[in-house]
Short mmCIF file of C-alpha atoms and ligand atoms in Angstrom, two decimals:
data_model
loop_
_atom_site.label_atom_id
_atom_site.label_comp_id
_atom_site.label_asym_id
_atom_site.label_seq_id
_atom_site.Cartn_x
_atom_site.Cartn_y
_atom_site.Cartn_z
CA MET A 578 63.91 111.26 144.79
CA SER A 579 67.45 111.71 146.04
CA LYS A 580 70.07 113.22 143.74
CA SER A 581 72.82 111.11 142.20
CA ALA A 582 76.38 111.58 143.44
CA PRO A 583 77.57 113.19 140.18
CA ASP A 584 74.72 115.75 140.43
CA THR A 585 75.78 116.71 143.95
CA GLU A 586 79.38 116.95 142.93
CA ARG A 587 78.50 119.20 139.99
CA GLU A 588 76.41 121.46 142.22
CA LEU A 589 79.20 121.66 144.74
CA ASN A 590 81.70 122.55 142.02
CA ASP A 591 79.32 125.24 140.74
CA PHE A 592 79.05 126.51 144.30
CA TYR A 593 82.82 126.76 144.70
CA GLN A 594 83.11 128.47 141.35
CA GLU A 595 80.47 131.01 142.24
CA ALA A 596 82.09 131.61 145.63
CA ASP A 597 85.37 132.32 143.86
CA GLN A 598 83.70 134.69 141.38
CA ARG A 599 81.97 136.53 144.19
CA HIS A 600 85.25 136.89 146.13
CA LEU A 601 84.21 134.51 148.88
CA ILE A 602 86.25 131.74 150.48
CA PRO A 603 84.59 128.74 152.14
CA LEU A 604 86.62 128.47 155.35
CA TRP A 605 86.25 124.66 155.50
CA LYS A 606 88.48 124.42 152.42
CA VAL A 607 91.39 126.36 153.96
CA THR A 608 91.16 125.75 157.69
CA ALA A 609 94.47 123.88 157.89
CA GLN A 610 96.26 126.63 155.94
CA LEU A 611 94.81 129.45 158.06
CA LEU A 612 95.10 127.74 161.39
CA PRO A 613 98.31 125.72 161.52
CA ALA A 614 99.02 124.18 164.92
CA GLU A 615 101.98 126.55 165.26
CA PRO A 616 103.48 129.44 163.23
CA GLN A 617 104.59 128.51 159.70
CA THR A 618 106.97 131.37 158.97
CA LYS A 619 108.57 132.23 155.66
CA VAL A 620 111.40 133.99 157.49
CA LEU A 621 114.63 132.01 157.09
CA PRO A 622 117.57 131.95 159.47
CA TYR A 623 120.37 133.74 157.64
CA LEU A 624 123.77 135.33 158.26
CA TRP A 625 125.55 138.28 156.64
CA LYS A 626 129.34 138.58 156.99
CA TRP A 627 130.83 141.82 158.26
CA SER A 628 133.67 141.59 155.74
CA ASP A 629 131.06 141.88 152.94
CA LEU A 630 128.88 144.47 154.69
CA ARG A 631 131.80 146.76 155.53
CA ARG A 632 133.34 146.52 152.08
CA MET A 633 129.99 147.20 150.38
CA ALA A 634 129.20 150.10 152.74
CA ASN A 635 132.55 151.74 152.01
CA ARG A 636 132.09 151.11 148.29
CA ALA A 637 128.67 152.80 148.46
CA GLY A 638 130.45 155.66 150.24
CA ASP A 639 132.77 156.04 147.25
CA LEU A 640 130.06 155.71 144.61
CA VAL A 641 126.89 157.27 145.99
CA PRO A 642 126.39 160.80 147.38
CA ILE A 643 123.77 161.51 150.07
CA GLU A 644 121.17 163.82 148.60
CA ARG A 645 117.61 164.87 149.14
CA GLY A 646 115.47 162.21 147.53
CA GLY A 647 117.81 159.28 148.20
CA GLU A 648 118.10 160.58 151.79
CA ARG A 649 120.26 157.80 153.25
CA ARG A 650 123.26 155.64 152.22
CA VAL A 651 121.84 152.42 153.62
CA LEU A 652 122.29 148.76 152.65
CA GLY A 653 119.28 146.77 153.87
CA LEU A 654 119.49 143.09 154.81
CA ILE A 655 117.01 141.09 152.75
CA ASN A 656 115.71 137.83 154.15
CA PRO A 657 115.84 135.30 151.30
CA GLY A 658 112.64 133.58 152.47
CA LEU A 659 110.39 136.61 152.11
CA GLY A 660 109.95 136.61 148.35
CA GLY A 661 111.62 139.93 147.69
CA LYS A 662 110.06 141.88 150.59
CA TYR A 663 112.54 144.54 151.72
CA ALA A 664 112.90 143.18 155.23
CA ALA A 665 115.26 141.20 157.46
CA THR A 666 112.31 139.51 159.18
CA HIS A 667 108.58 139.85 158.43
CA THR A 668 108.38 142.77 160.90
CA LEU A 669 111.91 144.22 161.10
CA TRP A 670 114.17 146.16 158.81
CA ALA A 671 117.91 145.96 159.55
CA ALA A 672 120.74 147.60 157.64
CA VAL A 673 124.16 149.16 157.71
CA GLN A 674 124.44 152.89 157.08
CA ILE A 675 127.57 154.90 156.33
CA VAL A 676 128.02 158.66 156.76
CA LYS A 677 131.31 160.17 155.60
CA PRO A 678 133.26 163.05 157.18
CA GLY A 679 131.48 166.37 156.67
CA GLU A 680 128.25 164.83 155.36
CA ILE A 681 124.79 165.51 156.73
CA ALA A 682 122.05 163.02 155.83
CA PRO A 683 119.02 165.32 155.35
CA CYS A 684 116.36 165.76 158.01
CA HIS A 685 113.07 163.88 157.63
CA ARG A 686 110.49 161.99 159.63
CA HIS A 687 108.38 158.90 159.12
CA THR A 688 105.90 156.80 161.03
CA ALA A 689 108.34 153.88 161.14
CA ALA A 690 110.39 154.02 164.34
CA ALA A 691 114.14 153.43 164.24
CA ILE A 692 117.16 152.56 166.32
CA ARG A 693 120.86 152.99 165.51
CA PHE A 694 123.55 150.84 167.08
CA ILE A 695 126.98 152.30 166.41
CA ILE A 696 129.56 149.93 164.96
CA GLU A 697 132.44 152.14 163.84
CA GLY A 698 133.50 155.75 164.37
CA ASP A 699 132.82 158.61 166.73
CA ARG A 700 132.16 162.38 166.74
CA SER A 701 129.04 161.78 164.72
CA TYR A 702 125.50 162.55 165.72
CA THR A 703 121.83 162.00 165.14
CA ASN A 704 119.81 165.14 165.74
CA VAL A 705 116.43 163.93 167.06
CA ASN A 706 113.86 166.73 167.21
CA GLY A 707 116.65 169.21 167.97
CA ASP A 708 118.49 167.12 170.58
CA LYS A 709 121.89 166.48 169.02
CA CYS A 710 122.85 163.01 170.27
CA MET A 711 126.61 162.51 169.96
CA MET A 712 127.39 158.91 169.08
CA SER A 713 130.30 156.53 169.40
CA ARG A 714 130.86 152.77 169.12
CA GLY A 715 128.36 150.72 171.13
CA ASP A 716 125.81 153.51 171.67
CA LEU A 717 122.13 152.81 171.06
CA VAL A 718 120.24 155.83 169.70
CA LEU A 719 116.47 156.00 169.22
CA THR A 720 114.43 157.89 166.67
CA PRO A 721 110.85 157.32 167.83
CA ASN A 722 108.14 157.30 165.17
CA TRP A 723 107.39 160.69 163.54
CA SER A 724 110.47 162.34 165.12
CA TRP A 725 112.59 164.61 162.91
CA HIS A 726 116.09 163.24 162.43
CA ASP A 727 119.23 164.03 160.47
CA HIS A 728 122.68 162.48 160.84
CA GLY A 729 126.07 164.11 160.56
CA CYS A 730 129.71 163.09 160.77
CA GLU A 731 132.12 165.59 162.37
CA SER A 732 135.01 163.13 162.50
CA ASP A 733 137.73 162.60 159.92
CA GLN A 734 136.68 158.95 159.62
CA PRO A 735 133.41 157.55 158.24
CA MET A 736 130.75 156.42 160.67
CA ILE A 737 129.06 153.05 160.21
CA TRP A 738 126.08 151.87 162.23
CA MET A 739 123.27 149.37 162.29
CA ASP A 740 119.80 150.69 161.51
CA GLY A 741 116.78 148.83 162.89
CA LEU A 742 113.25 149.84 161.92
CA ASP A 743 109.71 148.49 162.27
CA LEU A 744 109.10 149.50 158.63
CA PRO A 745 107.93 146.05 157.35
CA LEU A 746 105.30 145.94 160.10
CA VAL A 747 104.20 149.55 159.63
CA GLY A 748 104.11 148.90 155.87
CA ASP A 749 101.88 145.83 156.30
CA LEU A 750 99.59 147.99 158.44
CA ASP A 751 99.42 150.56 155.59
CA ALA A 752 100.47 153.21 158.06
CA VAL A 753 103.61 154.58 156.38
CA PHE A 754 103.84 158.38 156.25
CA PHE A 755 106.99 160.29 155.29
CA GLU A 756 107.85 163.98 155.31
CA PRO A 757 111.07 165.82 154.46
CA TYR A 758 112.04 168.69 156.76
CA PRO A 759 111.85 172.08 154.98
CA THR A 760 115.62 172.59 155.29
CA HIS A 761 118.53 170.14 155.04
CA ALA A 762 119.23 169.99 158.79
CA HIS A 763 117.01 170.55 161.84
CA PRO A 764 118.13 173.40 164.12
CA VAL A 765 120.04 172.13 167.16
CA ALA A 766 118.23 173.08 170.38
CA GLN A 767 120.44 171.12 172.82
CA ILE A 768 123.35 168.69 172.81
CA ASN A 769 122.93 165.32 174.56
CA ASP A 770 119.91 166.68 176.45
CA SER A 771 118.02 163.40 176.96
CA GLU A 772 121.23 161.68 178.03
CA ARG A 773 122.08 164.47 180.48
CA LYS A 774 118.69 164.16 182.15
CA PHE A 775 117.88 160.47 181.98
CA SER A 776 121.03 158.39 182.14
CA GLY A 777 121.60 158.62 185.91
CA PRO A 778 121.73 155.13 187.44
CA HIS A 779 118.14 154.35 188.54
CA LEU A 780 117.50 158.09 188.93
CA LYS A 781 115.09 160.23 187.01
CA PRO A 782 114.44 163.93 187.28
CA THR A 783 111.22 164.53 189.21
CA TRP A 784 110.23 167.58 187.15
CA GLU A 785 110.26 165.74 183.82
CA LYS A 786 106.84 164.36 182.95
CA PRO A 787 106.23 161.64 180.32
CA GLU A 788 105.05 163.00 176.97
CA GLY A 789 102.79 160.38 175.47
CA ARG A 790 104.76 157.51 174.04
CA TYR A 791 107.88 159.62 173.44
CA PRO A 792 110.85 157.89 175.12
CA PRO A 793 112.68 160.29 177.48
CA LEU A 794 116.15 158.81 176.86
CA LEU A 795 117.37 158.76 173.24
CA ASN A 796 121.00 157.69 173.67
CA TYR A 797 122.02 154.62 175.70
CA LYS A 798 125.78 155.03 175.99
CA TRP A 799 128.07 152.02 175.68
CA GLU A 800 130.19 152.42 178.81
CA PRO A 801 127.42 151.99 181.44
CA THR A 802 125.89 149.22 179.35
CA TYR A 803 129.19 147.36 179.33
CA GLN A 804 129.65 147.92 183.07
CA ALA A 805 126.26 146.30 183.67
CA LEU A 806 127.27 143.29 181.58
CA LYS A 807 130.58 142.95 183.42
CA LYS A 808 129.03 143.17 186.89
CA ILE A 809 127.32 139.82 186.43
CA GLY A 810 130.79 138.22 186.47
CA GLU A 811 130.70 134.58 187.47
CA GLY A 812 127.07 134.63 188.59
CA ALA A 813 124.28 132.57 187.12
CA ALA A 814 122.36 133.98 184.17
CA SER A 815 119.72 132.89 181.66
CA PRO A 816 120.06 129.23 180.62
CA PHE A 817 118.97 130.28 177.09
CA ASP A 818 120.71 133.63 176.58
CA ASP A 819 123.43 133.73 179.22
CA VAL A 820 123.86 137.37 180.38
CA CYS A 821 121.16 139.31 178.58
CA PHE A 822 119.74 142.78 179.29
CA GLN A 823 116.84 144.55 177.69
CA TYR A 824 117.25 148.32 177.23
CA LEU A 825 114.44 150.10 179.10
CA ASN A 826 112.42 153.28 178.82
CA PRO A 827 113.16 155.05 182.16
CA HIS A 828 109.59 156.40 182.46
CA THR A 829 107.72 153.16 181.89
CA GLY A 830 110.26 150.43 182.68
CA GLY A 831 109.04 148.91 179.40
CA PRO A 832 110.69 148.47 176.00
CA VAL A 833 112.47 151.44 174.41
CA LEU A 834 109.97 151.59 171.53
CA PRO A 835 106.43 150.18 171.28
CA THR A 836 107.42 147.97 168.33
CA ILE A 837 111.13 147.21 168.80
CA GLY A 838 112.79 145.66 171.82
CA CYS A 839 116.57 146.14 172.09
CA TYR A 840 118.86 143.72 173.90
CA ILE A 841 122.53 143.45 174.79
CA GLN A 842 123.84 140.03 175.62
CA MET A 843 127.14 138.52 176.68
CA ILE A 844 127.90 134.88 175.95
CA ARG A 845 130.73 134.21 178.37
CA PRO A 846 133.70 132.01 177.46
CA GLY A 847 132.82 128.33 177.77
CA ILE A 848 129.05 128.88 177.76
CA HIS A 849 126.82 126.78 175.52
CA THR A 850 123.20 127.72 176.26
CA GLN A 851 120.11 125.57 176.20
CA ALA A 852 117.83 125.89 173.19
CA HIS A 853 114.40 127.50 173.25
CA ARG A 854 112.01 129.09 170.80
CA GLN A 855 109.99 132.29 170.96
CA VAL A 856 107.19 133.64 168.83
CA ASN A 857 109.09 136.87 168.13
CA SER A 858 111.70 137.33 165.41
CA ALA A 859 115.17 138.78 166.00
CA VAL A 860 118.08 140.38 164.16
CA TYR A 861 121.44 140.01 165.91
CA HIS A 862 124.60 142.04 165.42
CA VAL A 863 127.86 140.58 166.75
CA PHE A 864 129.40 143.52 168.60
CA GLU A 865 132.43 141.69 170.01
CA GLY A 866 133.99 138.25 169.87
CA ARG A 867 133.10 135.09 168.08
CA GLY A 868 130.97 132.01 168.59
CA TYR A 869 128.07 130.22 167.00
CA SER A 870 124.34 129.77 167.23
CA VAL A 871 122.41 126.65 166.32
CA ILE A 872 119.14 127.65 164.67
CA ASN A 873 116.69 124.84 163.81
CA GLY A 874 119.59 122.38 163.72
CA THR A 875 121.91 124.46 161.50
CA ARG A 876 125.12 125.87 162.93
CA PHE A 877 125.75 129.57 162.21
CA ASP A 878 129.34 130.58 163.01
CA TRP A 879 129.65 134.29 163.69
CA GLU A 880 132.38 136.80 164.41
CA ARG A 881 132.65 140.51 165.16
CA GLY A 882 130.44 142.61 162.89
CA ASP A 883 128.30 139.80 161.45
CA PHE A 884 124.49 139.97 161.42
CA PHE A 885 122.11 137.04 161.70
CA VAL A 886 118.36 136.41 161.87
CA VAL A 887 116.44 134.12 164.19
CA PRO A 888 112.94 133.54 162.72
CA PRO A 889 109.74 133.22 164.76
CA TRP A 890 109.35 129.93 166.63
CA ALA A 891 112.81 128.71 165.58
CA TRP A 892 114.83 126.68 168.07
CA HIS A 893 118.01 128.55 168.90
CA GLU A 894 120.96 128.28 171.29
CA HIS A 895 124.27 130.18 171.49
CA ALA A 896 127.82 128.97 172.17
CA ASN A 897 131.16 130.61 172.91
CA GLU A 898 133.99 128.08 172.88
CA GLY A 899 136.73 130.75 172.87
CA LYS A 900 138.54 132.55 175.70
CA GLU A 901 137.12 136.04 175.03
CA GLU A 902 133.60 137.20 175.81
CA ALA A 903 131.15 137.44 172.91
CA ILE A 904 128.70 140.35 172.90
CA LEU A 905 125.52 140.35 170.82
CA PHE A 906 123.21 143.30 170.25
CA SER A 907 119.73 142.47 168.96
CA ILE A 908 116.43 143.98 167.92
CA GLN A 909 113.30 141.91 168.42
CA ASP A 910 109.60 142.41 167.76
CA THR A 911 108.76 141.07 171.24
CA PRO A 912 106.97 144.29 172.40
CA VAL A 913 104.42 143.84 169.60
CA MET A 914 103.77 140.25 170.63
CA GLU A 915 103.49 141.21 174.29
CA ALA A 916 101.21 144.20 173.65
CA LEU A 917 98.83 141.99 171.65
CA GLY A 918 98.88 139.08 174.11
CA LEU A 919 100.66 136.83 171.58
CA TYR A 920 104.01 136.26 173.27
CA ARG A 921 105.01 132.61 173.78
CA GLU A 922 108.22 130.73 174.41
CA GLN A 923 109.13 127.11 174.89
CA PRO A 924 112.27 125.34 176.11
CA TYR A 925 113.77 122.53 174.03
CA GLN A 926 113.31 119.28 175.95
CA GLU A 927 115.18 116.62 173.99
CA HIS A 928 118.91 115.78 174.08
CA ASP A 929 119.46 117.57 177.41
CA GLY A 930 118.12 120.78 175.91
CA GLN A 931 120.57 121.16 173.02
CA GLN A 932 119.83 120.51 169.36
CA LYS A 933 121.56 117.95 167.19
CA VAL A 934 123.56 119.87 164.57
CA ILE A 935 122.51 118.61 161.14
CA GLY A 936 124.27 121.19 158.97
CA THR A 937 126.42 124.31 158.84
CA PHE A 938 125.25 127.56 157.28
CA GLU A 939 126.81 128.59 154.00
CA SER A 940 125.68 131.73 152.21
C1 1HN B 1790 115.73 155.90 157.45
O1 1HN B 1790 115.05 157.03 157.51
C2 1HN B 1790 116.99 155.83 157.99
O2 1HN B 1790 116.88 157.94 159.01
C3 1HN B 1790 117.69 154.64 157.92
O3 1HN B 1790 118.79 157.01 158.88
C4 1HN B 1790 117.17 153.53 157.32
C5 1HN B 1790 115.36 152.46 156.14
C6 1HN B 1790 114.13 152.51 155.59
C7 1HN B 1790 113.41 153.67 155.63
C8 1HN B 1790 113.91 154.79 156.25
C9 1HN B 1790 117.60 157.02 158.66
C10 1HN B 1790 115.91 153.58 156.76
C11 1HN B 1790 115.18 154.76 156.81
#
């Protein structure tokens, strides 16, 4: 005799209850949630104003000393979509850090890799494993994962920079290790050593052999970077990003760090790019100029010093309607996507490739 419908339903309910008690999930109940047709990110597009960041950084400078334990005077950007996770995107940490004249932020190392992009000041340094990298505005400095690093300011003005780390990703992988150096500062073995050896134009010393994943060049100086941007002049560039360079590891020709790609980009006067979307997430810092980006239909106006986030698989395009060039520095998790075979991008097809603006960002 066949069972009645209510009997079957009761048995099925019992089954689901037992599955739940036994910490099992029937996939057929959650397929749509686990396998959306395309990424459903919690990361929101967002923008932080430089006027706020700079004021808060300086205020922290007045109020908070740098000591062992606290280690760094850093204000992290928190993406409002991530439910309180300390992260700018699901994979990337971004922040502003201030070091005042005479201070040394104590030496430590961690398995999260980091970059600094210098916004304000000079005659400051990051000592990376004994190579004292002197830093000024526009320089990109790397601290590869598990490298010792302390920062110092030898100027009479405070130094402010952008920090970018893969900490949210490394945290999700439960791979965070941290160790303080036995003394406050690491001994200095050389000054600007990696730069001296590896910043020749398309030249690398033949006697220097790659050491594992350790990037040979730690400081990408601003002047040659800017020269490269300027050389493009009136020529054609990317329809989506205008003039955009990725910083490279001179040994591998690949990204500067396995988890963080770094980019410098010039949106020339009068350019309004086409929109596209990419599976990676990005944090942008406006190094020079002003303009706006349209992200998923919302217009984000930006000016010098601002930071903004482009989430995974979000349509985005950039515009510069002024007379001066606009320069954007960005960190992106693209190398992770590429290494895992997950990288995708797609051009926007409708409305001649540019989005309809349906709103303007307000914080
Ligand atoms: C860190 O070690 C630094 O070394 C900056 O300057 C920002 C954010 C999270 C965790 C460690 C630094 C950081 C950080």
